[in-house]
mmCIF file of C-alpha atoms and ligand atoms in Angstrom:
data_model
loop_
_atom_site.group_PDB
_atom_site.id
_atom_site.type_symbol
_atom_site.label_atom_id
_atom_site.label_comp_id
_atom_site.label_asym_id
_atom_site.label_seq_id
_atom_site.Cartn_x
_atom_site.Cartn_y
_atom_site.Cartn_z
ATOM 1 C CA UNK A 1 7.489 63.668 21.061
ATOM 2 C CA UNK A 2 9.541 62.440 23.774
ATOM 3 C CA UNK A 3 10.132 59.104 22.696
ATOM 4 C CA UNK A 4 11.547 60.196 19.812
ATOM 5 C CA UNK A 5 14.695 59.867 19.915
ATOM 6 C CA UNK A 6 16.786 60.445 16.494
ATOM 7 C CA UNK A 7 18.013 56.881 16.359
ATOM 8 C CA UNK A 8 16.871 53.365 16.216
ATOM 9 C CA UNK A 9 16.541 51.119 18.751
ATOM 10 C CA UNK A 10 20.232 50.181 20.383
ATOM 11 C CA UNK A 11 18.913 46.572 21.577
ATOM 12 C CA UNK A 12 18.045 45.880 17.802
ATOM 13 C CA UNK A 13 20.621 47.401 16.198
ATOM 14 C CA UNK A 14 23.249 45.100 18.871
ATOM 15 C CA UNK A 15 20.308 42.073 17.482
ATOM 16 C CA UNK A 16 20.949 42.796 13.849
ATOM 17 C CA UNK A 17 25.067 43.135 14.182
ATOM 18 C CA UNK A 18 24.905 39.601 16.705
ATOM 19 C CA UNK A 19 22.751 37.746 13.780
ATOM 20 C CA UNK A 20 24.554 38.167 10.532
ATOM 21 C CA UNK A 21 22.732 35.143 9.200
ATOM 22 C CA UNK A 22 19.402 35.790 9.540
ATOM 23 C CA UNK A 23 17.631 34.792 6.347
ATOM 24 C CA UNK A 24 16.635 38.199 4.580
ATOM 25 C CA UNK A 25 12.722 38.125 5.115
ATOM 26 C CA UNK A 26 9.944 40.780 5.792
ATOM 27 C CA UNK A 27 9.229 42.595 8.566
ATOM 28 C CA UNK A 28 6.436 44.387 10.140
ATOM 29 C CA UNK A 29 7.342 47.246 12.373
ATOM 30 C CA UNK A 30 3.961 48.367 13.887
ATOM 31 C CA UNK A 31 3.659 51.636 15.373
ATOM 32 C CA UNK A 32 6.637 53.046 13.669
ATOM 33 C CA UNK A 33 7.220 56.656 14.392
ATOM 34 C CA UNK A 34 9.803 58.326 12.041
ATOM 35 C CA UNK A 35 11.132 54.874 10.825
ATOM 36 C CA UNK A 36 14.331 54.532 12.675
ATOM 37 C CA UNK A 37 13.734 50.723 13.288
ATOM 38 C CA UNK A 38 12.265 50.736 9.639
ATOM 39 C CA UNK A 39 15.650 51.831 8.392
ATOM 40 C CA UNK A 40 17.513 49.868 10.292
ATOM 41 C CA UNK A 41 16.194 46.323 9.344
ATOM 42 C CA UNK A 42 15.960 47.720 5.533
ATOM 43 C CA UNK A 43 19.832 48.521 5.838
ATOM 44 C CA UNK A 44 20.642 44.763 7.112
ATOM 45 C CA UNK A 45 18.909 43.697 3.989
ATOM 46 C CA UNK A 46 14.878 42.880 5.227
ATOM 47 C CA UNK A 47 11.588 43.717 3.090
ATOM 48 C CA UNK A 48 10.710 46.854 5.782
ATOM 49 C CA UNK A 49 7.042 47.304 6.448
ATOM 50 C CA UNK A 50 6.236 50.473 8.714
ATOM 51 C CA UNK A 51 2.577 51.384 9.819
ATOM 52 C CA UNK A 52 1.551 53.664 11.955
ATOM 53 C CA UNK A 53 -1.653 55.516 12.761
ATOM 54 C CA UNK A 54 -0.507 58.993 12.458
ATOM 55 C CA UNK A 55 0.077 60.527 8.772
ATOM 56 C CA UNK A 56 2.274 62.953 10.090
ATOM 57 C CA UNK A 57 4.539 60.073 11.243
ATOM 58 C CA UNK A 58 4.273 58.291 8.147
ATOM 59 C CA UNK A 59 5.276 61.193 6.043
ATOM 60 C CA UNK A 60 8.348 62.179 8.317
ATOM 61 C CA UNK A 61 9.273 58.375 8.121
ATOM 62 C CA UNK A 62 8.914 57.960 4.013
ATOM 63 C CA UNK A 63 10.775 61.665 3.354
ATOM 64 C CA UNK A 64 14.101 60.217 5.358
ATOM 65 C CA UNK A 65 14.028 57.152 3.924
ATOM 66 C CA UNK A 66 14.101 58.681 0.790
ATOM 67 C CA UNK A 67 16.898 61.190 1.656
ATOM 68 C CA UNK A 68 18.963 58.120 2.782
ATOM 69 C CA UNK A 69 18.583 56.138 -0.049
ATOM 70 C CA UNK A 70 16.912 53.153 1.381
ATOM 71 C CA UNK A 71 13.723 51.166 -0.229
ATOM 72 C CA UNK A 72 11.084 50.418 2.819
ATOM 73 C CA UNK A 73 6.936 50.619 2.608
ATOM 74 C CA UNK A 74 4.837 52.773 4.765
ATOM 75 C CA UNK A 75 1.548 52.586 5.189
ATOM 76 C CA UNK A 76 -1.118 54.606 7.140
ATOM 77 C CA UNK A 77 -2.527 51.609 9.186
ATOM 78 C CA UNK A 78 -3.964 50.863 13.063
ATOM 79 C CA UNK A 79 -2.367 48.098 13.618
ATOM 80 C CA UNK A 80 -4.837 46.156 15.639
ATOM 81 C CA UNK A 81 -7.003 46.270 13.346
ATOM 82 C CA UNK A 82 -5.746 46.558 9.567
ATOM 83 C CA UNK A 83 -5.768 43.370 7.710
ATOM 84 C CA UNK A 84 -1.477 42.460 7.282
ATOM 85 C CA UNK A 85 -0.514 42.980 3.163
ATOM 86 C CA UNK A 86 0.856 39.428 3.797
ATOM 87 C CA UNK A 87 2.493 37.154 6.143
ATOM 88 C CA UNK A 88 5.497 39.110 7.312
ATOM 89 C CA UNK A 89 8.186 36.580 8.489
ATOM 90 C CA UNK A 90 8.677 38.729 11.219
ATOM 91 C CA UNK A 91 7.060 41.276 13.728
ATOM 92 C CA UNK A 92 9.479 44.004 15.752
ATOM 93 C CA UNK A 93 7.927 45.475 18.527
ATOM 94 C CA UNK A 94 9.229 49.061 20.295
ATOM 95 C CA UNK A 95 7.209 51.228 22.310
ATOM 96 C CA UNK A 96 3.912 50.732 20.232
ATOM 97 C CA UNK A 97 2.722 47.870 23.126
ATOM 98 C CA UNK A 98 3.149 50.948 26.100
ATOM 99 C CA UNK A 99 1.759 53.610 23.466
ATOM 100 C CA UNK A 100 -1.555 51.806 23.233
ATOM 101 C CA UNK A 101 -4.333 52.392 26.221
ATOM 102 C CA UNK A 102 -3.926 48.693 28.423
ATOM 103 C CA UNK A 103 -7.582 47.757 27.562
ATOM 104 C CA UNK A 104 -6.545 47.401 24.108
ATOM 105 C CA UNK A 105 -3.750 44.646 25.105
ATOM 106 C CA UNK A 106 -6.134 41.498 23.441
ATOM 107 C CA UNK A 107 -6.325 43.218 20.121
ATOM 108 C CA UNK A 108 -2.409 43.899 20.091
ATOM 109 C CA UNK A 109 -1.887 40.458 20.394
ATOM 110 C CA UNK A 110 -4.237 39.496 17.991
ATOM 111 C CA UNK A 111 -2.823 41.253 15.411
ATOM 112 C CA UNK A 112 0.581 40.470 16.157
ATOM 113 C CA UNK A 113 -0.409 36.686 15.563
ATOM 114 C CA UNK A 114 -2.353 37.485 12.380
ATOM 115 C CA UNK A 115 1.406 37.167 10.506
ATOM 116 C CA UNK A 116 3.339 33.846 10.616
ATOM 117 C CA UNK A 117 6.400 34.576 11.462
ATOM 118 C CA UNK A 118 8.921 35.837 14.779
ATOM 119 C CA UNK A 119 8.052 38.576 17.657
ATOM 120 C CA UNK A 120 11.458 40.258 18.230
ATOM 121 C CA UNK A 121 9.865 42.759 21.034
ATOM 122 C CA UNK A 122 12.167 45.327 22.751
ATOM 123 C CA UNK A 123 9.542 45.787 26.002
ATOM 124 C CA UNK A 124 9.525 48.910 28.365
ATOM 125 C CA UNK A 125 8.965 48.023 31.852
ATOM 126 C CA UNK A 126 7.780 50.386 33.828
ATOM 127 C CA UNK A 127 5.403 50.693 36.864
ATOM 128 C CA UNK A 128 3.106 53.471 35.277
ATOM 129 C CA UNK A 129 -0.340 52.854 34.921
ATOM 130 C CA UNK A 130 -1.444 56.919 34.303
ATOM 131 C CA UNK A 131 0.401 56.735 30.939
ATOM 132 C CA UNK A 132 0.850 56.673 27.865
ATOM 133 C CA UNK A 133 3.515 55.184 28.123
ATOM 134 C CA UNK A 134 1.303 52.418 30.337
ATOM 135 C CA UNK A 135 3.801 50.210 31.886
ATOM 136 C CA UNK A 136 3.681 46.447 31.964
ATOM 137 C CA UNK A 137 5.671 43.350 33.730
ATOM 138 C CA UNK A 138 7.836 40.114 32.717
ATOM 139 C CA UNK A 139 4.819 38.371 34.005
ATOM 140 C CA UNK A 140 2.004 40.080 31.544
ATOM 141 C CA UNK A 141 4.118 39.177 28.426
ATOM 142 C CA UNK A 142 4.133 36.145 29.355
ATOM 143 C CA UNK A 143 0.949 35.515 29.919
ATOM 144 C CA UNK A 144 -0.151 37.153 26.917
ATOM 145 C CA UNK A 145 2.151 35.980 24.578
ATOM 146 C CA UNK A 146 3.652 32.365 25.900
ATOM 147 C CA UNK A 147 0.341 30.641 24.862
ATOM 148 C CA UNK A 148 1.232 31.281 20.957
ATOM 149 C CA UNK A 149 4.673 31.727 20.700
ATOM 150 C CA UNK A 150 8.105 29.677 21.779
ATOM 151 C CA UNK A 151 10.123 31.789 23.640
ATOM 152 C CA UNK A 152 13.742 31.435 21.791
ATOM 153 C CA UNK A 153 15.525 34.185 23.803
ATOM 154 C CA UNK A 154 15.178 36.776 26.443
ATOM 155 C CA UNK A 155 17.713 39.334 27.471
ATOM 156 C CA UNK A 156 18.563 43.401 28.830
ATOM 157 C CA UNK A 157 20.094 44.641 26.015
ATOM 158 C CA UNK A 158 21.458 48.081 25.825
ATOM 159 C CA UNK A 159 19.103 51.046 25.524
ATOM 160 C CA UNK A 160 19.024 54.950 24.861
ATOM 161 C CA UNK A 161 20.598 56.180 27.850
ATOM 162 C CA UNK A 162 16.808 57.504 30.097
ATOM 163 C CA UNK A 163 15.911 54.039 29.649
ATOM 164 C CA UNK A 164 19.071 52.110 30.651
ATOM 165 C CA UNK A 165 17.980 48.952 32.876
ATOM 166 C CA UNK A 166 13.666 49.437 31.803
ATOM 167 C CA UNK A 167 14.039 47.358 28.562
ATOM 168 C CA UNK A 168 14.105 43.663 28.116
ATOM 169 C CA UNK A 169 14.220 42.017 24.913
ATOM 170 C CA UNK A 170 11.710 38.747 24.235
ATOM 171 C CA UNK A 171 12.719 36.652 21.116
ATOM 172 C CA UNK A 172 9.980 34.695 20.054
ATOM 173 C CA UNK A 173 8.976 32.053 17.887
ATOM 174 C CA UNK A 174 5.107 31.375 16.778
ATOM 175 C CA UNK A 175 4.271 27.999 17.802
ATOM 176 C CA UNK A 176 2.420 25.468 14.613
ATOM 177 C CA UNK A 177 -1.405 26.294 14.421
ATOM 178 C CA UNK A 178 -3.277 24.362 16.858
ATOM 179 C CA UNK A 179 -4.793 21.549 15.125
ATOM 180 C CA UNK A 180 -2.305 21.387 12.365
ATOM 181 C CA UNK A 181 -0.233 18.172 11.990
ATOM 182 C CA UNK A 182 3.652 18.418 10.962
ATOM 183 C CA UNK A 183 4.010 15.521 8.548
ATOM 184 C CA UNK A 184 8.034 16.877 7.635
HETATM 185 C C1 SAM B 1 5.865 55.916 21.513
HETATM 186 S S1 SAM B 1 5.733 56.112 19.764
HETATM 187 C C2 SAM B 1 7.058 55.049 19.235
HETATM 188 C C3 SAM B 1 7.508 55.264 17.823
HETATM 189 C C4 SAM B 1 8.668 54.358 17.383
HETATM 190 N N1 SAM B 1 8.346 52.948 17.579
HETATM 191 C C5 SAM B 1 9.914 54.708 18.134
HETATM 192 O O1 SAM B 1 10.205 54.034 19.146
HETATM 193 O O2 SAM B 1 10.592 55.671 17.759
HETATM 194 C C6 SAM B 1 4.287 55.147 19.385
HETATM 195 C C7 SAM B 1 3.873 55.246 17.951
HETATM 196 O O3 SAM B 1 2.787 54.351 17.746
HETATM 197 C C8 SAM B 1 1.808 54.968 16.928
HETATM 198 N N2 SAM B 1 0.525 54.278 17.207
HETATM 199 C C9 SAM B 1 -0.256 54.361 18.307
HETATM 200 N N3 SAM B 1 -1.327 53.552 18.206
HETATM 201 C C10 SAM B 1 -1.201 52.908 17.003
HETATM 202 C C11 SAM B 1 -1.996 51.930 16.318
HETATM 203 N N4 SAM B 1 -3.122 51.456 16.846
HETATM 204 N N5 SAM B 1 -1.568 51.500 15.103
HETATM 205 C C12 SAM B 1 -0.415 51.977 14.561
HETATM 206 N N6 SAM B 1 0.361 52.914 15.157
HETATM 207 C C13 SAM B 1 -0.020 53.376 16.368
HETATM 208 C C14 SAM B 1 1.868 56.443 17.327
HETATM 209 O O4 SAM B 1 1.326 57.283 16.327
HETATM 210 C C15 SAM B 1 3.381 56.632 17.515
HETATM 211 O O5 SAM B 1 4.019 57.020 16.332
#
């Protein structure tokens, strides 16, 4: 497992430190591996969801998050297609978007809509198209995702050392339901 790399994500862990004030809601982190992310949202005080497809995965990502003491769910789950629990106030994306075969790209976004919330997405860039990991642009991301969401902030944020300069960081916001009227 190449990717994985016995520690969370460095852009979100620099995300959670810069926000102190986030309100303490749940979060969905698809595609979750051994739970690194998972354990690092549940230690800044969020309601950590982790799915991912392989049970192997799952059970390596529920045993240390026993063995340090934090409370997070797991759940056996393909993401682009499991119905969501509930509507996680938030959705943290990290190399499940390059993990998944391209052709697949409309579901992904599907089901990262399905929730109400924010799309904090720490996105690979790479060229590759013989992956996985499949690359993917600035331009694609956009294009997928600027339709439904508000982009709130983009930035390179620091990143395990083999992938220093590849990662950029989209902070989105989902836009009101088309249709619906905001009467506040
Ligand atoms: C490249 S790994 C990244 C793991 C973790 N996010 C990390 O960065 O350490 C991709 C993960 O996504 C999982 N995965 C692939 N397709 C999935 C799907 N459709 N639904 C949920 N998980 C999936 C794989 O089993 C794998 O654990």
């Amino acid at each position: 497992m190449p990717w994985e790399k016995g520690a969370p994500s460095p852009g979100l862990v620099d995300f959670l430190v810069a926000h102190p004030g986030l309100t303490h809601g749940t979060v969905c982190i698809p595609g979750c591996g051994t739970g690194h992310d998972v354990r690092t949202w549940a230690r800044a005080g969020f309601g950590a969801f982790g799915y991912d497809i392989a049970p192997s995965a799952i059970g390596l990502a529920a045993e240390a998050t026993r063995a340090a003491g934090l409370a997070a769910e797991f759940q056996v789950a393909d993401f682009l297609r499991a119905e969501p629990p509930f509507l996680f106030d938030w959705v943290f994306e990290h190399t499940l978007f390059c993990a998944i075969q391209p052709k697949e790209r409309d579901e992904y976004v599907r089901a990262v809509l399905k929730p109400q919330g924010q799309y904090l997405a720490v996105n690979y860039l790479i060229p590759d198209r013989d992956g996985p990991p499949f690359g993917t642009t600035r331009e694609e991301l956009w294009q997928r995702f600027s339709p439904h969401f508000e982009l709130s902030r983009e930035w390179v944020p620091r990143s395990y050392p083999n992938r220093t300069g590849l990662e950029l960081m989209l902070w989105w916001r989902k836009k009101p339901e088309a249709g619906l009227v905001d009467v506040a």
